[in-house]
Backbone as numpy.savetxt, mean C-alpha at the origin, in Angstrom:
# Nx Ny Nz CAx CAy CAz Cx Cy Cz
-14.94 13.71 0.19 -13.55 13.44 0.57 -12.64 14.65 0.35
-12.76 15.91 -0.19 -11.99 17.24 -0.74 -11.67 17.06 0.44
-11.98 17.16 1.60 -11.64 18.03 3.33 -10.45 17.25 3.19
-9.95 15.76 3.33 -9.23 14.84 3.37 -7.99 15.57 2.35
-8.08 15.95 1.43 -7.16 16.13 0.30 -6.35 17.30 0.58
-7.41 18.26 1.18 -6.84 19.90 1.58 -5.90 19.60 2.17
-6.54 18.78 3.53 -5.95 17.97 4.68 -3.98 17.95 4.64
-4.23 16.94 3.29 -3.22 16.28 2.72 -2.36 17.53 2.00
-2.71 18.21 1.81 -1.71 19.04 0.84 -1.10 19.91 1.74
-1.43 20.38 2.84 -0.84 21.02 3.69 -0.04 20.41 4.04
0.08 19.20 4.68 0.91 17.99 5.66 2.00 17.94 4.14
1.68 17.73 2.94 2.90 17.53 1.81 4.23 18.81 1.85
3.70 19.41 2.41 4.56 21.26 1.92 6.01 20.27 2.90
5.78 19.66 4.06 6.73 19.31 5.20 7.38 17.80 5.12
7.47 17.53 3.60 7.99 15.83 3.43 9.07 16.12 3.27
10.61 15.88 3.29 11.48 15.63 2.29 11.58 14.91 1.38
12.44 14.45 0.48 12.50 14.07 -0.82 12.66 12.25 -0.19
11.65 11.74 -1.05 12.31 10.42 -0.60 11.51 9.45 -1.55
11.93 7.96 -2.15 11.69 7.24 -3.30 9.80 7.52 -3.11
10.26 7.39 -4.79 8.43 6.91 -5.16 8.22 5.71 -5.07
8.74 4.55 -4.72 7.94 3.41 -5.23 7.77 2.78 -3.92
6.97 1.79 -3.65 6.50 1.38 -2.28 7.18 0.26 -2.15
7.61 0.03 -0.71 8.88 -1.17 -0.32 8.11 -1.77 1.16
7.35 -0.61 1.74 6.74 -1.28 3.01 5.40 -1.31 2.68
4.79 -1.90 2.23 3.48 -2.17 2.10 3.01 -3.34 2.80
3.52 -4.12 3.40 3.70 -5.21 4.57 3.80 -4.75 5.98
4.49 -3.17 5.74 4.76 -2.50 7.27 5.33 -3.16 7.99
6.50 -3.85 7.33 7.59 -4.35 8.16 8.82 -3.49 8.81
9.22 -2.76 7.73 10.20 -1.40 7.90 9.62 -0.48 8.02
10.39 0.43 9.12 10.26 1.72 9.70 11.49 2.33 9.44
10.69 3.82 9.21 11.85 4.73 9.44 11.59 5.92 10.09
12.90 6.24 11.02 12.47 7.42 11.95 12.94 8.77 11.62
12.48 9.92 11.63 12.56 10.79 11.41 12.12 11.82 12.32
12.70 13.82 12.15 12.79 14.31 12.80 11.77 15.59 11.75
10.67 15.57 12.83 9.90 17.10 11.91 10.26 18.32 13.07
11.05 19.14 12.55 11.17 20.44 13.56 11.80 19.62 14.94
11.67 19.49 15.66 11.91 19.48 17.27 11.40 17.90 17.80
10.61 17.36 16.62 9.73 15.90 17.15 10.15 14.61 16.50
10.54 13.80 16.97 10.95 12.42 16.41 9.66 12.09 16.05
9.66 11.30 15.30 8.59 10.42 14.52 9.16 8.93 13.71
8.38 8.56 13.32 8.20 7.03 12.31 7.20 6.72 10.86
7.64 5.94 10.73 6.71 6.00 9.64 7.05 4.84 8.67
6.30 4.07 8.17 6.65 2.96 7.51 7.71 3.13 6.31
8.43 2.20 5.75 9.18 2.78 4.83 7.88 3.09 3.57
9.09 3.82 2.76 7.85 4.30 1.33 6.29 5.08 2.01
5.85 5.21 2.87 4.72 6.00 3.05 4.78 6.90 3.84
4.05 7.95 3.49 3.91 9.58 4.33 2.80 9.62 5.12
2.96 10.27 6.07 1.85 10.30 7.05 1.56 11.96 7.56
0.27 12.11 8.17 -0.25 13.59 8.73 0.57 14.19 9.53
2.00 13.59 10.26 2.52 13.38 11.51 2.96 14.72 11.62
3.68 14.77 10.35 4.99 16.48 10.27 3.71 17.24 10.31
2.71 17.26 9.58 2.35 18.50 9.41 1.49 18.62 11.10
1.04 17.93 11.85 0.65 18.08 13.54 1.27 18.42 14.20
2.59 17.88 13.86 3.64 17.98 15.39 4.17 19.82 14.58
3.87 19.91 13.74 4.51 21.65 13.45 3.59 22.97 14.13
1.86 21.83 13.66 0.97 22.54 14.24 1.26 23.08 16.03
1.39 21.88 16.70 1.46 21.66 17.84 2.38 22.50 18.73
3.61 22.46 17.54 5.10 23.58 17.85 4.70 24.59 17.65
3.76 25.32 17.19 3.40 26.56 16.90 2.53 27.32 17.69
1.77 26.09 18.61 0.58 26.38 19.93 1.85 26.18 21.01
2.58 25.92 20.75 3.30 25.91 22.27 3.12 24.88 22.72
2.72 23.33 22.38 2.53 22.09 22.62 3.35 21.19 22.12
3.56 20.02 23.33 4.34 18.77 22.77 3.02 17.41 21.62
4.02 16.89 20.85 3.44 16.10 20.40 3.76 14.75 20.19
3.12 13.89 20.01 3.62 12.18 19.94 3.24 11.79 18.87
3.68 11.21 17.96 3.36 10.40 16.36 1.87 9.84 16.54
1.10 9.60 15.99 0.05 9.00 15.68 0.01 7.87 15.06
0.99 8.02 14.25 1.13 6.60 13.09 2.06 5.90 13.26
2.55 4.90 13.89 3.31 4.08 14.65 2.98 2.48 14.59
4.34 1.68 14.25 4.31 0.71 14.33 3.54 -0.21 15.64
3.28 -1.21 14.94 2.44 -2.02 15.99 2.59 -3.61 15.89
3.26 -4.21 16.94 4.05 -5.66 16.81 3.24 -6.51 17.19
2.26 -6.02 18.09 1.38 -6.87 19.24 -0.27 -7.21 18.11
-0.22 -6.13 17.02 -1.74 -6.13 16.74 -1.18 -6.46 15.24
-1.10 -7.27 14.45 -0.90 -7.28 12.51 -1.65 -8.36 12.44
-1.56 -8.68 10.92 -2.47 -9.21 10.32 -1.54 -10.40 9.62
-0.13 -10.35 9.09 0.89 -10.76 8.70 2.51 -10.57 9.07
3.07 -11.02 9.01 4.57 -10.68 9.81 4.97 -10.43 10.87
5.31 -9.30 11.05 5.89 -8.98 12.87 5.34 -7.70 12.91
4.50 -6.92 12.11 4.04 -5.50 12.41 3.19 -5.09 11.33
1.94 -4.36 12.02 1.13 -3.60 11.37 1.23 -1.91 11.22
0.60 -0.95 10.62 0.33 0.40 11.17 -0.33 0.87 12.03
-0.24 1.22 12.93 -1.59 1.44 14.17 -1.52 3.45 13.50
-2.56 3.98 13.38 -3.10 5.13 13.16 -4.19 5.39 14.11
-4.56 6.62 14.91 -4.79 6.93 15.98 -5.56 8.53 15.30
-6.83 8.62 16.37 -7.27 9.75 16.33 -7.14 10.25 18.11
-6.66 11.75 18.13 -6.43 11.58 19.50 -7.55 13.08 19.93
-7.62 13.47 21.12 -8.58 14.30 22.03 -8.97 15.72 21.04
-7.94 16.11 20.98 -8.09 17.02 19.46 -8.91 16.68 18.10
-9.48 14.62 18.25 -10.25 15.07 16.91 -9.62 15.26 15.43
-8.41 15.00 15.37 -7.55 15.43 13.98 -7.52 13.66 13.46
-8.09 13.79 12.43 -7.66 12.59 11.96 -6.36 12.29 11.72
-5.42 10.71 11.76 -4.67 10.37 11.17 -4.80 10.20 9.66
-3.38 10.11 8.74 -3.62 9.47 7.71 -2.06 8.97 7.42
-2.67 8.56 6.08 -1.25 7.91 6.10 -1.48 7.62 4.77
-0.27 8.04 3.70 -0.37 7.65 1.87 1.25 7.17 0.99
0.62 6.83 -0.15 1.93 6.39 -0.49 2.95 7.47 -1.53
1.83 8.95 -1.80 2.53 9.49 -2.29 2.54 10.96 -1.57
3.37 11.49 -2.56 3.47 13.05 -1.62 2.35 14.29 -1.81
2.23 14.71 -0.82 0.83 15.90 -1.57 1.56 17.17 -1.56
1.75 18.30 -2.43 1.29 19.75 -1.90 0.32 20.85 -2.64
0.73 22.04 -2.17 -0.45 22.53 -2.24 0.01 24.46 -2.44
-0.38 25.03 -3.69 -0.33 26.21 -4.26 -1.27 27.08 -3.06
-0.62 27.75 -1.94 -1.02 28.47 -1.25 -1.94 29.74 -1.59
-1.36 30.05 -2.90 -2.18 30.89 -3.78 -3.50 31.16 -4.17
-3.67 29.64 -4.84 -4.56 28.84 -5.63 -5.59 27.86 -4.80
-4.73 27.36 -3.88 -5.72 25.92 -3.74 -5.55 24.95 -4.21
-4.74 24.88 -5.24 -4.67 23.66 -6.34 -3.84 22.77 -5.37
-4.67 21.55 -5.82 -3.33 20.26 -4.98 -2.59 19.70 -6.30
-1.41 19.16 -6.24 -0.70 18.47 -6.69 -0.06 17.25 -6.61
0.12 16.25 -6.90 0.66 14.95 -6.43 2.15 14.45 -6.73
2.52 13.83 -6.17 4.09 13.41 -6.73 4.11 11.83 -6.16
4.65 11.29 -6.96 5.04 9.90 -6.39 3.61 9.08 -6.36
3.49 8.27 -5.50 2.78 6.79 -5.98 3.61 5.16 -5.91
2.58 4.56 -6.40 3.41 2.94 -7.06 3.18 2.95 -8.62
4.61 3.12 -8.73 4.38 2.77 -10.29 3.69 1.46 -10.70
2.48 1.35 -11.92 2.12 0.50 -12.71 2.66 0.37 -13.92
2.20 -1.10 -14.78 2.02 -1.12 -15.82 0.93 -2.15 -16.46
0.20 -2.04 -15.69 -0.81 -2.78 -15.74 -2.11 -2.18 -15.31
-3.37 -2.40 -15.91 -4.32 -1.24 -15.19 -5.13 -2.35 -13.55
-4.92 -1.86 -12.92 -5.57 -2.19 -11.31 -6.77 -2.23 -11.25
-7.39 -3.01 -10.70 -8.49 -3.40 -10.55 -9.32 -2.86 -9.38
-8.55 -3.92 -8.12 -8.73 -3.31 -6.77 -7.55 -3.08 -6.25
-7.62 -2.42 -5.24 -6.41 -2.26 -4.17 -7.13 -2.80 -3.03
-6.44 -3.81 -2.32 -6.83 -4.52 -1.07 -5.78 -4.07 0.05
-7.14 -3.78 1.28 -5.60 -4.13 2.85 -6.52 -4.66 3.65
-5.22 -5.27 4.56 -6.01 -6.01 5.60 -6.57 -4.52 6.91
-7.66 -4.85 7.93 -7.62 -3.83 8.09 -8.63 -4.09 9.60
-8.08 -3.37 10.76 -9.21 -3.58 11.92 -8.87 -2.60 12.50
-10.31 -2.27 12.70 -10.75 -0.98 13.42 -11.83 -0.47 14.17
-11.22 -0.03 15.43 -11.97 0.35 16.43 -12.13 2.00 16.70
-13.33 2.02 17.10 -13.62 3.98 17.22 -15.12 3.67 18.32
-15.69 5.15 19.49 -16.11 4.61 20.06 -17.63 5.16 19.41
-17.51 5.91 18.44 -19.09 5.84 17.77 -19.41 4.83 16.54
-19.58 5.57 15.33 -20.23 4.98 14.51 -19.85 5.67 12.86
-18.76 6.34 13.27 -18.04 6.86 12.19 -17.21 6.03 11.32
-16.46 5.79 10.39 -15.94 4.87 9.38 -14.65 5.17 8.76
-13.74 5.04 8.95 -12.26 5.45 8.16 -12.89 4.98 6.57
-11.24 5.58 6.10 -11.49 5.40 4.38 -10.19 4.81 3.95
-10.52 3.94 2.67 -9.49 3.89 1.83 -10.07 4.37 0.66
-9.09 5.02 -0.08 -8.77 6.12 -1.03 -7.94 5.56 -2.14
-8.31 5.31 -3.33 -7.21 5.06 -4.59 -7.39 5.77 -6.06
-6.27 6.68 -6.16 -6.67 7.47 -7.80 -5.41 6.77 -8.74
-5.60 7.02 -10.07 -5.15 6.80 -10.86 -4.85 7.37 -11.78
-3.60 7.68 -11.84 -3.10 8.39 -12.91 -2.35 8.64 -13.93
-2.61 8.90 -14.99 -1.66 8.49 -16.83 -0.78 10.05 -16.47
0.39 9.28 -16.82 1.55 10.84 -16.93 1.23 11.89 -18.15
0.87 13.24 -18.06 1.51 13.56 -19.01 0.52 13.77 -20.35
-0.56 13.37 -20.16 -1.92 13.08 -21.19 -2.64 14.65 -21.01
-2.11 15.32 -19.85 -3.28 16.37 -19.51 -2.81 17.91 -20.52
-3.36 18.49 -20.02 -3.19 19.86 -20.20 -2.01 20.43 -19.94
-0.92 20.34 -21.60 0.65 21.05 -21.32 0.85 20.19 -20.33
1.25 19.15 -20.49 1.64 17.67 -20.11 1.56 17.50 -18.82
-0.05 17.96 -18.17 -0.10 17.70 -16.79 -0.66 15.93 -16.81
-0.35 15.74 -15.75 -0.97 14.06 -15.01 -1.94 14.01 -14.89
-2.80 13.30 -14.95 -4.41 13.29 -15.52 -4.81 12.04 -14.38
-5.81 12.25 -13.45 -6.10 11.24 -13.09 -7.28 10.49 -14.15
-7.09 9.23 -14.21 -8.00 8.39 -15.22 -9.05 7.38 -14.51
-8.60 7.40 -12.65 -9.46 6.13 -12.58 -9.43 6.59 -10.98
-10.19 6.34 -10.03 -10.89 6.80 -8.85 -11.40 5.29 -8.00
-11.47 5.19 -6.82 -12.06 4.12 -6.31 -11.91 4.55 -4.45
-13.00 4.53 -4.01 -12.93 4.30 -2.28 -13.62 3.37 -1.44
-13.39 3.34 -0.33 -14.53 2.45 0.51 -13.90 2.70 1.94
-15.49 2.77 2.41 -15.05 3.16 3.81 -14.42 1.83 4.73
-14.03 2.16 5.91 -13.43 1.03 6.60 -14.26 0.90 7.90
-15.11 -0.21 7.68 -15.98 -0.34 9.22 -15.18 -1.33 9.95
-16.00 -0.96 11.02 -15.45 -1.19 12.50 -15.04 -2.90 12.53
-14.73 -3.87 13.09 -13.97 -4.91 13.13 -13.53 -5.24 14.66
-13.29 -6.54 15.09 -12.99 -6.63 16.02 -11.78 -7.66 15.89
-11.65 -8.11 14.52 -10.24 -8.64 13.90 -10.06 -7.99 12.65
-8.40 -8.51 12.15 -8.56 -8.20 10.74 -9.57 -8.40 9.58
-10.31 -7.85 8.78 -10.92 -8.12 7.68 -10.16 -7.70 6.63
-10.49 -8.13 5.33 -10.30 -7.48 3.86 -10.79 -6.23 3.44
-10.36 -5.19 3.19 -11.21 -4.08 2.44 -10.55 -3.25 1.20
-11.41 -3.94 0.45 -11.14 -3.92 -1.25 -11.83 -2.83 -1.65
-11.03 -1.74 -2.29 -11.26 -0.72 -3.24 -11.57 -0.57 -4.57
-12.44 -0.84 -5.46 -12.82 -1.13 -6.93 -12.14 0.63 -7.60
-10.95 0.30 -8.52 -10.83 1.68 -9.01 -11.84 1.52 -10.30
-12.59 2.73 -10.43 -13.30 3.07 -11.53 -12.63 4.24 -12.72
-12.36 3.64 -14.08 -11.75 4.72 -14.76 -12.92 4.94 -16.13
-12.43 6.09 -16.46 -12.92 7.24 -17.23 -13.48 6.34 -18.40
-12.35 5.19 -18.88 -12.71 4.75 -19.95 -12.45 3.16 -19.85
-12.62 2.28 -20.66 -12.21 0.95 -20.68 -11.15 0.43 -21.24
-10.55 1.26 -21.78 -9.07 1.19 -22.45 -8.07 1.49 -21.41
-7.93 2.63 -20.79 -7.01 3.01 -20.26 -5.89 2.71 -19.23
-4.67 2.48 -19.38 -3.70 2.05 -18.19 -3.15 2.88 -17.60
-3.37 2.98 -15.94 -2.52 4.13 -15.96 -1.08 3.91 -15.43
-0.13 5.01 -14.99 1.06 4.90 -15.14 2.00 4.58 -13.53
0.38 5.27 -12.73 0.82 5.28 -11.23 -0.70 4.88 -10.28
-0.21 4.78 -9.14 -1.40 4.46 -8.57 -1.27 4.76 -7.20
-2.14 5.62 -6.54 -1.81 6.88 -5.14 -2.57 6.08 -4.28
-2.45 5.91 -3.18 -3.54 4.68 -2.09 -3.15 5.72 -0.95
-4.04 5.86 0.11 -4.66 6.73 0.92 -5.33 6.01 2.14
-5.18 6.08 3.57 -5.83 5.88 4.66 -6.34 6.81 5.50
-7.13 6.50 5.97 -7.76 7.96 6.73 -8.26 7.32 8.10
-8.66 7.88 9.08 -8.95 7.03 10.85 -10.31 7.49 10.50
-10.85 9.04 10.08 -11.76 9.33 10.02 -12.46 10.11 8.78
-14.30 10.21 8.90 -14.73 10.76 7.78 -15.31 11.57 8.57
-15.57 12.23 9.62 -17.04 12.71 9.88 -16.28 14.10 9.99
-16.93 15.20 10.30 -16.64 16.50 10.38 -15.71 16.88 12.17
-16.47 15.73 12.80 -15.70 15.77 14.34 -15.29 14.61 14.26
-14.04 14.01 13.89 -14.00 12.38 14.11 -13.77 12.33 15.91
-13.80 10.75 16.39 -14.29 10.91 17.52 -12.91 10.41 18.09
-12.34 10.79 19.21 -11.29 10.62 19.69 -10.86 9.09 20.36
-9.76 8.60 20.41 -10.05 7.51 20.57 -10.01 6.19 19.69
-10.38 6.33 18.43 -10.16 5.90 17.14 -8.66 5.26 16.71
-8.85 3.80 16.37 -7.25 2.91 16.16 -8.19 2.10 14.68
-6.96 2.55 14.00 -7.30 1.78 12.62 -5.93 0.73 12.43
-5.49 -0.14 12.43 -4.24 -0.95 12.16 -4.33 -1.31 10.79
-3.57 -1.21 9.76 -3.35 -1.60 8.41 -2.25 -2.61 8.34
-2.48 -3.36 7.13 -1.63 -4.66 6.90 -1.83 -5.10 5.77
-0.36 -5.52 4.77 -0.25 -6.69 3.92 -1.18 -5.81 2.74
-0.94 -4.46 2.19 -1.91 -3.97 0.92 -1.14 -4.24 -0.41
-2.25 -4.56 -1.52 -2.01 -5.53 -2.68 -2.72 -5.00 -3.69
-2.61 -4.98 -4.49 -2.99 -4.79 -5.84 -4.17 -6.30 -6.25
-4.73 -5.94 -7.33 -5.47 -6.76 -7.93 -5.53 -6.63 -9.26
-5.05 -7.05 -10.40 -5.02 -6.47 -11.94 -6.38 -6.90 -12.60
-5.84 -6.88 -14.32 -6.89 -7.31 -14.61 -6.82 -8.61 -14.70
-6.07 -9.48 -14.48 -6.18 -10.90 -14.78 -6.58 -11.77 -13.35
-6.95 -10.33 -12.78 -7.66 -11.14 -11.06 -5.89 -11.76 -10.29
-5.04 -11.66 -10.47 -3.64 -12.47 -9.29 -3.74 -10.89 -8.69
-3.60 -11.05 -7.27 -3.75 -10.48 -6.49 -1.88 -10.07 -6.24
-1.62 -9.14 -6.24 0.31 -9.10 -6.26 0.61 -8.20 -5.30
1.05 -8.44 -4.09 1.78 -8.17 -3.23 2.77 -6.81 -4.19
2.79 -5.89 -3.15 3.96 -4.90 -3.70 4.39 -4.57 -2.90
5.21 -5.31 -2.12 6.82 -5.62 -1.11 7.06 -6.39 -1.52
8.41 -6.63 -1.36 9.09 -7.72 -1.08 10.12 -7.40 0.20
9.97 -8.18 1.32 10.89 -8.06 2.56 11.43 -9.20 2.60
11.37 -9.89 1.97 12.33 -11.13 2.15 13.26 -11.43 0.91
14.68 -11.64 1.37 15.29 -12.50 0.43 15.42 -13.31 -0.26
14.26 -13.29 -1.49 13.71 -14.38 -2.49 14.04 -14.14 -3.59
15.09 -15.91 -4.46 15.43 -15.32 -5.80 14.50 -16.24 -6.49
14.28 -16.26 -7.48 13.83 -16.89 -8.56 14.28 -16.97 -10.29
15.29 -18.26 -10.59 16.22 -18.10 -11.57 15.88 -19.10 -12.19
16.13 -19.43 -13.41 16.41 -18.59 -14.57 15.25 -18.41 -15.29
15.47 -17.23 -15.39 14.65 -16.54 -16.35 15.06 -15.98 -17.94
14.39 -16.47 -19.36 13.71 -17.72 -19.12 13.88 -19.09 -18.66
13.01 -19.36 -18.62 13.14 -21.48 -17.95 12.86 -22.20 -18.98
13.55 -23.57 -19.08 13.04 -24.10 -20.14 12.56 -25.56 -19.36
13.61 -25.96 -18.32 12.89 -27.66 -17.86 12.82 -27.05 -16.52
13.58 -26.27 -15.77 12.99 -25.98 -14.09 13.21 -25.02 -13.77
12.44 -24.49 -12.81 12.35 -22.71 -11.86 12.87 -23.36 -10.50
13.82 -22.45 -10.45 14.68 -22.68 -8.65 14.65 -21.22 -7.75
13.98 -22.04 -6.89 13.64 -21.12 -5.53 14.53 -20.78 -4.60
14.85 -19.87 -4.16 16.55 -20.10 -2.65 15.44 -18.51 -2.12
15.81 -18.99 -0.87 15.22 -17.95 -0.25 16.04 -18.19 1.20
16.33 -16.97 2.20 16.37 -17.18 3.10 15.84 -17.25 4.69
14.98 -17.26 4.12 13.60 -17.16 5.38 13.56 -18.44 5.37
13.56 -19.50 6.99 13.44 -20.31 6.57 12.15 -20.95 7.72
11.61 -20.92 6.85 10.16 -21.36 6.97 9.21 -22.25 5.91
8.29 -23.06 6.15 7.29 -23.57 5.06 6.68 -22.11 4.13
6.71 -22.34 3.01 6.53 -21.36 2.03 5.54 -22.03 0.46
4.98 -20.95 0.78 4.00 -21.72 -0.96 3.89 -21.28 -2.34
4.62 -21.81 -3.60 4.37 -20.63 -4.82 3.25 -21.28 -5.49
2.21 -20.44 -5.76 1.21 -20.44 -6.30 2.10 -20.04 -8.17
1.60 -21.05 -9.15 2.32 -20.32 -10.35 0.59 -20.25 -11.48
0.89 -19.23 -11.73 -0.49 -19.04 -12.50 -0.20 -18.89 -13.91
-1.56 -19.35 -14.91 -0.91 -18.75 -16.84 -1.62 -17.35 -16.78
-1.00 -16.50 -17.86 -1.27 -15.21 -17.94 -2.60 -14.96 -18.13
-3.86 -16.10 -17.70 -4.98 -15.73 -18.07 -5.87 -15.76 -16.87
-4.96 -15.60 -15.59 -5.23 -16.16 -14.26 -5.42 -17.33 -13.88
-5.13 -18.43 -14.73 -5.55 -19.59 -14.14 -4.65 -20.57 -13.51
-4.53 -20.93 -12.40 -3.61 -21.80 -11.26 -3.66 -22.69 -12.03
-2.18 -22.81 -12.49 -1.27 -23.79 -12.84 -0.46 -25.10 -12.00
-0.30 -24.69 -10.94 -0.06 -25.53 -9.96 0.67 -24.91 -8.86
0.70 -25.35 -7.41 1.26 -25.51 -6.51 2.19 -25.99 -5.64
3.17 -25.44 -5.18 4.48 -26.19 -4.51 4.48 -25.48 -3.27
5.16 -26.92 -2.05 5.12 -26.07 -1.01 6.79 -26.19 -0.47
7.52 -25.35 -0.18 8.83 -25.81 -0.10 9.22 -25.01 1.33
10.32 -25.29 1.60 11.59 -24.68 2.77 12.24 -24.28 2.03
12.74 -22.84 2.03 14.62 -22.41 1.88 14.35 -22.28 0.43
14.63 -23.70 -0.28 14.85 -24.16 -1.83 13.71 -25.12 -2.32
13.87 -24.73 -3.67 12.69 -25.48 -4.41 13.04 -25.62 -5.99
12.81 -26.71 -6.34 13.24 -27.06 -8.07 12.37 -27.39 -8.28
11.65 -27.03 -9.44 10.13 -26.72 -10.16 10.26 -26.97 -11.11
9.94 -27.98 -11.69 9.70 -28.88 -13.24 8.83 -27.89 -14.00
9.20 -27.37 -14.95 8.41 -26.60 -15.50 8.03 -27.13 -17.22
8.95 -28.25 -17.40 9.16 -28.46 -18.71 8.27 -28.63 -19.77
6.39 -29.37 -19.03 5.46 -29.87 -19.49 4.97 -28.52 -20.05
5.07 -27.26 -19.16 3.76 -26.09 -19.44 4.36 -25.87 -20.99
3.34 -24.90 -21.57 3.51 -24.39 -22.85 4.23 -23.36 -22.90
4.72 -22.68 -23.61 5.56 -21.69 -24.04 4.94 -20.61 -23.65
5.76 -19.16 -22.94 4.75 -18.15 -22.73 5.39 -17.78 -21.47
4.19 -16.42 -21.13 4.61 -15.81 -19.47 3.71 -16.61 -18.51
4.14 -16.56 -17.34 3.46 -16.85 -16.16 3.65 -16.05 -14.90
3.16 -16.21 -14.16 3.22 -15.29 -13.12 2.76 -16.51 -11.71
3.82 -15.69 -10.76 3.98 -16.55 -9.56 3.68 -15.81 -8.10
3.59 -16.57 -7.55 3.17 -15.60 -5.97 3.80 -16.36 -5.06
4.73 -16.31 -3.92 5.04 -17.26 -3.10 4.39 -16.20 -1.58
4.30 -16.98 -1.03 3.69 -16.85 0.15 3.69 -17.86 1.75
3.49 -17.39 2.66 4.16 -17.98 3.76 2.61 -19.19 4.16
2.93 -20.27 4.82 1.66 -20.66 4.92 0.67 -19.87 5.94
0.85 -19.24 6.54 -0.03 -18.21 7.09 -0.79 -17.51 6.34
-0.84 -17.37 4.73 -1.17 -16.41 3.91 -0.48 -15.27 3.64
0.67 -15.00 4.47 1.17 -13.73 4.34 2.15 -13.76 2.86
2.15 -12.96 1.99 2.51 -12.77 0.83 3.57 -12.20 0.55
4.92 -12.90 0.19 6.20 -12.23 0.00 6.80 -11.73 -1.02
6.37 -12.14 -2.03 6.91 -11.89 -3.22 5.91 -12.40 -4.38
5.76 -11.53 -5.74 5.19 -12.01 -6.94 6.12 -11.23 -7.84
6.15 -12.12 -9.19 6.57 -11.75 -10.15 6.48 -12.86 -11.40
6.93 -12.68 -12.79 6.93 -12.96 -13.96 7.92 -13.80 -14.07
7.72 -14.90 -14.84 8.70 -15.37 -15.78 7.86 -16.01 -17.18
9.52 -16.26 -17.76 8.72 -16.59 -19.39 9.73 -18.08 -19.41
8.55 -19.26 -19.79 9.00 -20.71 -20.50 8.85 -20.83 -22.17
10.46 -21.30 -21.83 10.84 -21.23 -23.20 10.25 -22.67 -23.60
C-alpha cells in the first residue's frame, strides 16, 4: 500500500485548512470548491485525489472533471452516496478523512487531522459497491494513532487495519479489523482511506460508491459518526424518562444498549418519543437511533440516575 500513501502526500501539499472531525460520513453534504482553474466537490469533512489531478492536468495543458462526486441515483442510505471513478489515464481515485503531506526533501509523509476517538476501534465499516472491468480490488485503509507518545512528541501510529473491496453488484458491508501494537492501547485519532484501485495499472472504467461508514468499539455498538439530522436527546442525566424530538419526520428506531453491549430495549417512534427509563439500573448507556431502512442517524451516551 506505500504507492497509495506517496500517492496521498502529494495530493495533501494542495488542501486548505479545514475541520478535523468528520460530519459527512453518510455523504449527505457536499462542498464545492475551486483547485487552480477547476471546480470540484467533495463530501463535507473528507479530502480527495481531485486537487492534486486537476493541477496535474493544468500543467499538461488539459481540462479536467472531479472524479469523486456525489451520487443520488446509486446510495446505500439517504439521498447520496460517493461515486469515485478511475478514468482512461488509469489514476486511481481516493478519497480520506484526513490531510496528507509530504517533506519533498525527505520523503517523509505526515498526517494531520482524522476522527477524533476516545475509545479504542475495533472495526471501521462502509457500505460499499463496486464495479471495474477486470479483476482488480479497491481498498479500505485504517491507521491509528496516540498523539504525542513518539519521538520528541511525534504521533505514533499504534494500530493498522485494511481490506480490499471486491466487486458487488449491490451494496455490501466491508469491515476493516484495526490491529494494534499492543492490547492496552487507545488511540487518540483514527485516519480511514478509500482507494478505486490496487494494481500497478488500475483499469479504467472503475466506480466504487461509498456509504453510511461507522465505527465499531470495543463493546461491539456499531456508532455512526454523522449526525445529519436534527436529533435531541434530553435530559441528561435521566432519572424516570429520555425524550426524543427530532425533526425528520419519519418512522425512526432507538436501539438503547448497557455499557456492556447488551440491548436493553427498543422503541420505534415519529418526530417524539418519551422513554421510561426508570426500571434500568444506575449507570451509562448508549443509544443508536436509526431510520427503519437501517440508515443510522445518530448515537450517543447518557447516564441514569
Amino acid at each position: 500500500m506505500k504507492k497509495i500513501f506517496m500517492l496521498l502526500g502529494f495530493a495533501g501539499m494542495f488542501y486548505s485548512a479545514d475541520a478535523q472531525t468528520i460530519v459527512g460520513a453518510d455523504m449527505e453534504t457536499w462542498k464545492s470548491y475551486t483547485s487552480i482553474l477547476t471546480p470540484l466537490t467533495r463530501p463535507d469533512g473528507w479530502f480527495t485525489s481531485d486537487s492534486l489531478y486537476s493541477i496535474l492536468k493544468l500543467a499538461a495543458g488539459k481540462s479536467y472533471t472531479g472524479r469523486v462526486t456525489k451520487s443520488t441515483s446509486v446510495k446505500h442510505g439517504g439521498t447520496a452516496s460517493a461515486k469515485l471513478v478511475t478514468s482512461t489515464d488509469s489514476l486511481p481515485s481516493i478519497m480520506t478523512n484526513a490531510k496528507y503531506t509530504i517533506d519533498l526533501g525527505t520523503g517523509e509523509l505526515t498526517y494531520s487531522g482524522g476522527t477524533n476517538v476516545t475509545k479504542r476501534i475495533n472495526f471501521v465499516n462502509a457500505w460499499t459497491q463496486y464495479t471495474l472491468p477486470g479483476s482488480d480490488s479497491g481498498y479500505l485503509v485504517v491507521e491509528a494513532y496516540k498523539n504525542g507518545i513518539g519521538a520528541g512528541g511525534a504521533d505514533s501510529l499504534v494500530g493498522y487495519g485494511e481490506m480490499p473491496i471486491i466487486k458487488s453488484a449491490g451494496f455490501k458491508n466491508t469491515s476493516a479489523e484495526v490491529e494494534y501494537d499492543n492490547a492496552t492501547v487507545v488511540p487518540d485519532r483514527i485516519i480511514v482511506l478509500f482507494i478505486t484501485n490496487n494494481s500497478d495499472v488500475p483499469a479504467a472504467g472503475t466506480e466504487l460508491y461509498v456509504d453510511d461508514i461507522t465505527f465499531t468499539d470495543v463493546t461491539g455498538i456499531e456508532t455512526p459518526i454523522f449526525n445529519d439530522a436534527d436529533i435531541n436527546v434530553f435530559p441528561n442525566p435521566a432519572v424516570n424518562n429520555l425524550q426524543v424530538k427530532t425533526s425528520l419526520n419519519q418512522k425512526m428506531i432507538l436501539n438503547l444498549y448497557a455499557s456492556n453491549g447488551q440491548l436493553v430495549a427498543t422503541h420505534l417512534f415519529q418526530k417524539n418519543a418519551d422513554i421510561a427509563v426508570s426500571t434500568l439500573a444506575s449507570g451509562t448507556y448508549i443509544y443508536v437511533i436509526s431510520g427503519v431502512d437501517g440508515h443510522k442517524y445518530y448515537s450517543s451516551t447518557f447516564v441514569k440516575q
